[in-house]
Amino acid sequence: MSIRSRVSSRTALAAAVAGLGLIGVTAPQVAAADQPVPSVSVKADKNTKAIAAAQPTAVAAAATVCGTGYNLYKAEQLPDASRKGTLFVYVKGSNPASNDAPTCAILDNNTTTAKWMKIKLCSNYTAEGCAQDSGTFSEYAGPVYRNHGGCGTVTSLMKSSSSSSTYIINNVQDSTNCN
């Protein structure tokens, strides 16, 4: 179940809970979750903005996984437009490309079956190092965090099983654009 599917399940739950309002029980916080609005950084590139516009539920759900205050900075369909996975990088602060940007990364599994996945986020500060999450996941790998994740790197890996030698996704890129 991908982030997108889990949010759809939450939407169905919200409808059921909202129905309870007819008998006198209300849950206004659920109604807000029914209409996700992704928070996208003004510094996000046009590809990221296009993915956010096309997949607002998935983007909002991934942001929820990262926690309060994170804005989408980068979304990348991996390994290509076939989209076996989607890399989401979220940042806090007004200058996400800075070295000091708290950063969160998630690798969403967009296949229909569990895959071995790994997401690794490395800080630009060598003393802070890397954070990683790996295993066999049906939804996503992560979230992983770095306090100084801006200008670092993010590695996204996916293969059919941990013993497989063939990668479906094998991608390393900058976590934020620091050019």
Coordinates of C-alpha atoms in Angstrom, one line a residue:
M1 CA 0.0 0.0 0.0
S2 CA 1.6 3.3 -1.1
I3 CA 1.3 6.6 0.7
R4 CA -1.4 7.5 -1.8
S5 CA -3.4 4.3 -1.0
R6 CA -3.1 4.9 2.7
V7 CA -4.4 8.4 2.4
S8 CA -7.3 7.0 0.3
S9 CA -8.1 4.7 3.2
R10 CA -7.9 7.6 5.5
T11 CA -10.3 9.5 3.3
A12 CA -12.8 6.6 3.4
L13 CA -12.5 6.7 7.2
A14 CA -13.0 10.4 7.2
A15 CA -16.3 10.0 5.3
A16 CA -17.4 7.3 7.8
V17 CA -16.6 9.5 10.8
A18 CA -18.2 12.5 9.1
G19 CA -21.3 10.4 8.8
L20 CA -21.3 10.1 12.5
G21 CA -22.0 13.8 12.6
L22 CA -25.5 13.0 11.4
I23 CA -26.1 11.4 14.8
G24 CA -24.5 14.1 16.8
V25 CA -20.8 13.1 16.9
T26 CA -18.5 15.4 15.1
A27 CA -14.8 15.2 14.0
P28 CA -13.8 18.5 12.3
Q29 CA -10.1 17.5 12.2
V30 CA -10.9 14.5 10.0
A31 CA -12.7 16.7 7.5
A32 CA -9.4 18.7 7.1
A33 CA -7.5 15.5 6.3
D34 CA -10.1 14.7 3.6
Q35 CA -8.8 17.6 1.4
P36 CA -5.0 17.4 1.4
V37 CA -3.1 20.5 0.3
P38 CA 0.6 19.8 -0.3
S39 CA 3.0 22.5 0.9
V40 CA 5.5 23.1 -1.8
S41 CA 8.7 25.1 -1.3
V42 CA 8.8 28.3 -3.5
K43 CA 12.3 27.1 -4.4
A44 CA 11.1 23.7 -5.8
D45 CA 11.8 23.2 -9.5
K46 CA 9.1 23.0 -12.2
N47 CA 9.3 19.1 -12.3
T48 CA 8.6 18.9 -8.6
K49 CA 5.7 21.4 -8.9
A50 CA 4.2 19.4 -11.7
I51 CA 4.4 16.1 -9.7
A52 CA 2.8 17.9 -6.7
A53 CA 0.0 19.2 -8.9
A54 CA -0.6 15.7 -10.4
Q55 CA -0.3 13.8 -7.1
P56 CA -1.4 16.2 -4.3
T57 CA -2.6 13.4 -2.0
A58 CA 0.7 11.5 -2.2
V59 CA 2.7 14.7 -1.6
A60 CA 0.6 15.7 1.4
A61 CA 0.8 12.2 2.9
A62 CA 4.5 12.0 2.6
A63 CA 4.8 15.5 4.3
T64 CA 2.7 14.1 7.1
V65 CA 5.1 11.2 7.5
C66 CA 8.0 13.7 7.8
G67 CA 6.2 15.8 10.4
T68 CA 5.1 19.4 10.9
G69 CA 6.7 22.3 9.1
Y70 CA 8.2 20.4 6.2
N71 CA 7.7 21.7 2.6
L72 CA 8.2 19.7 -0.5
Y73 CA 11.5 20.7 -2.2
K74 CA 12.1 17.8 -4.6
A75 CA 10.0 15.0 -6.1
E76 CA 11.6 12.7 -8.6
Q77 CA 9.9 9.8 -10.4
L78 CA 12.4 6.9 -10.4
P79 CA 14.0 5.3 -12.3
D80 CA 12.2 7.3 -15.0
A81 CA 8.7 8.2 -16.1
S82 CA 7.8 4.5 -15.5
R83 CA 7.7 5.5 -11.9
K84 CA 8.5 2.4 -9.9
G85 CA 9.2 4.7 -7.0
T86 CA 9.0 8.4 -6.1
L87 CA 11.7 10.2 -4.1
F88 CA 10.3 13.0 -1.9
V89 CA 12.7 15.4 -0.2
Y90 CA 11.1 17.9 2.3
V91 CA 12.8 20.8 4.0
K92 CA 12.1 23.3 6.8
G93 CA 13.0 27.0 6.6
S94 CA 13.0 29.8 4.2
N95 CA 16.3 28.9 2.5
P96 CA 16.1 25.1 1.8
A97 CA 19.2 25.1 -0.3
S98 CA 21.3 26.2 2.6
N99 CA 23.6 23.8 4.5
D100 CA 21.5 24.3 7.6
A101 CA 18.1 23.2 6.3
P102 CA 16.5 20.4 8.3
T103 CA 15.7 17.8 5.7
C104 CA 13.5 14.7 5.4
A105 CA 13.5 12.1 2.6
I106 CA 11.1 9.3 1.7
L107 CA 11.2 6.7 -1.1
D108 CA 7.6 5.8 -2.0
N109 CA 7.0 2.3 -3.5
N110 CA 4.8 2.8 -6.5
T111 CA 4.7 -0.9 -7.5
T112 CA 2.0 -3.3 -6.5
T113 CA 4.2 -5.6 -4.4
A114 CA 6.7 -5.3 -1.5
K115 CA 10.3 -4.6 -2.6
W116 CA 13.6 -4.3 -0.9
M117 CA 14.3 -0.6 -0.6
K118 CA 16.8 1.7 0.9
I119 CA 16.8 5.5 1.3
K120 CA 20.0 7.2 2.6
L121 CA 20.2 11.0 3.4
C122 CA 23.7 12.4 4.0
S123 CA 24.4 15.7 5.5
N124 CA 26.8 18.2 3.9
Y125 CA 28.4 18.4 7.3
T126 CA 30.7 15.3 7.6
A127 CA 30.4 15.2 11.3
E128 CA 26.6 14.7 11.1
G129 CA 27.0 11.8 8.6
C130 CA 24.1 9.9 7.0
A131 CA 20.7 8.5 8.1
Q132 CA 19.2 5.5 6.3
D133 CA 16.3 3.1 6.3
S134 CA 16.2 -0.2 4.5
G135 CA 14.2 -3.3 4.3
T136 CA 11.3 -4.9 2.4
F137 CA 8.5 -2.4 2.2
S138 CA 5.2 -2.3 0.4
E139 CA 4.6 1.4 1.1
Y140 CA 7.8 3.4 1.5
A141 CA 11.3 3.5 2.9
G142 CA 12.0 6.3 5.4
P143 CA 11.5 8.9 6.6
V144 CA 15.2 9.7 7.2
Y145 CA 16.3 13.0 8.7
R146 CA 19.4 15.2 8.9
N147 CA 19.5 18.5 10.7
H148 CA 21.8 19.9 8.1
G149 CA 20.6 17.9 5.1
G150 CA 20.6 20.8 2.6
C151 CA 23.4 20.5 0.1
G152 CA 23.9 16.8 1.0
T153 CA 23.1 13.7 -1.0
V154 CA 20.2 11.3 -1.1
T155 CA 20.5 7.7 -2.3
S156 CA 17.4 5.7 -3.5
L157 CA 17.7 2.0 -4.1
M158 CA 15.0 -0.6 -4.9
K159 CA 15.2 -4.2 -6.0
S160 CA 12.9 -7.2 -6.0
S161 CA 14.5 -8.7 -2.9
S162 CA 17.5 -8.2 -0.7
S163 CA 19.3 -11.1 -2.4
S164 CA 18.7 -9.8 -5.9
S165 CA 21.7 -8.3 -7.7
T166 CA 19.6 -6.3 -10.2
Y167 CA 18.4 -2.8 -9.1
I168 CA 15.0 -1.5 -10.2
I169 CA 16.1 1.9 -8.9
N170 CA 19.7 2.9 -8.3
N171 CA 19.9 6.7 -7.9
V172 CA 22.2 9.1 -6.1
Q173 CA 21.6 12.9 -6.3
D174 CA 21.9 16.1 -4.4
S175 CA 19.2 16.5 -1.7
T176 CA 18.8 20.2 -2.5
N177 CA 20.1 22.3 -5.3
C178 CA 23.2 24.1 -4.0
N179 CA 24.7 25.4 -7.2

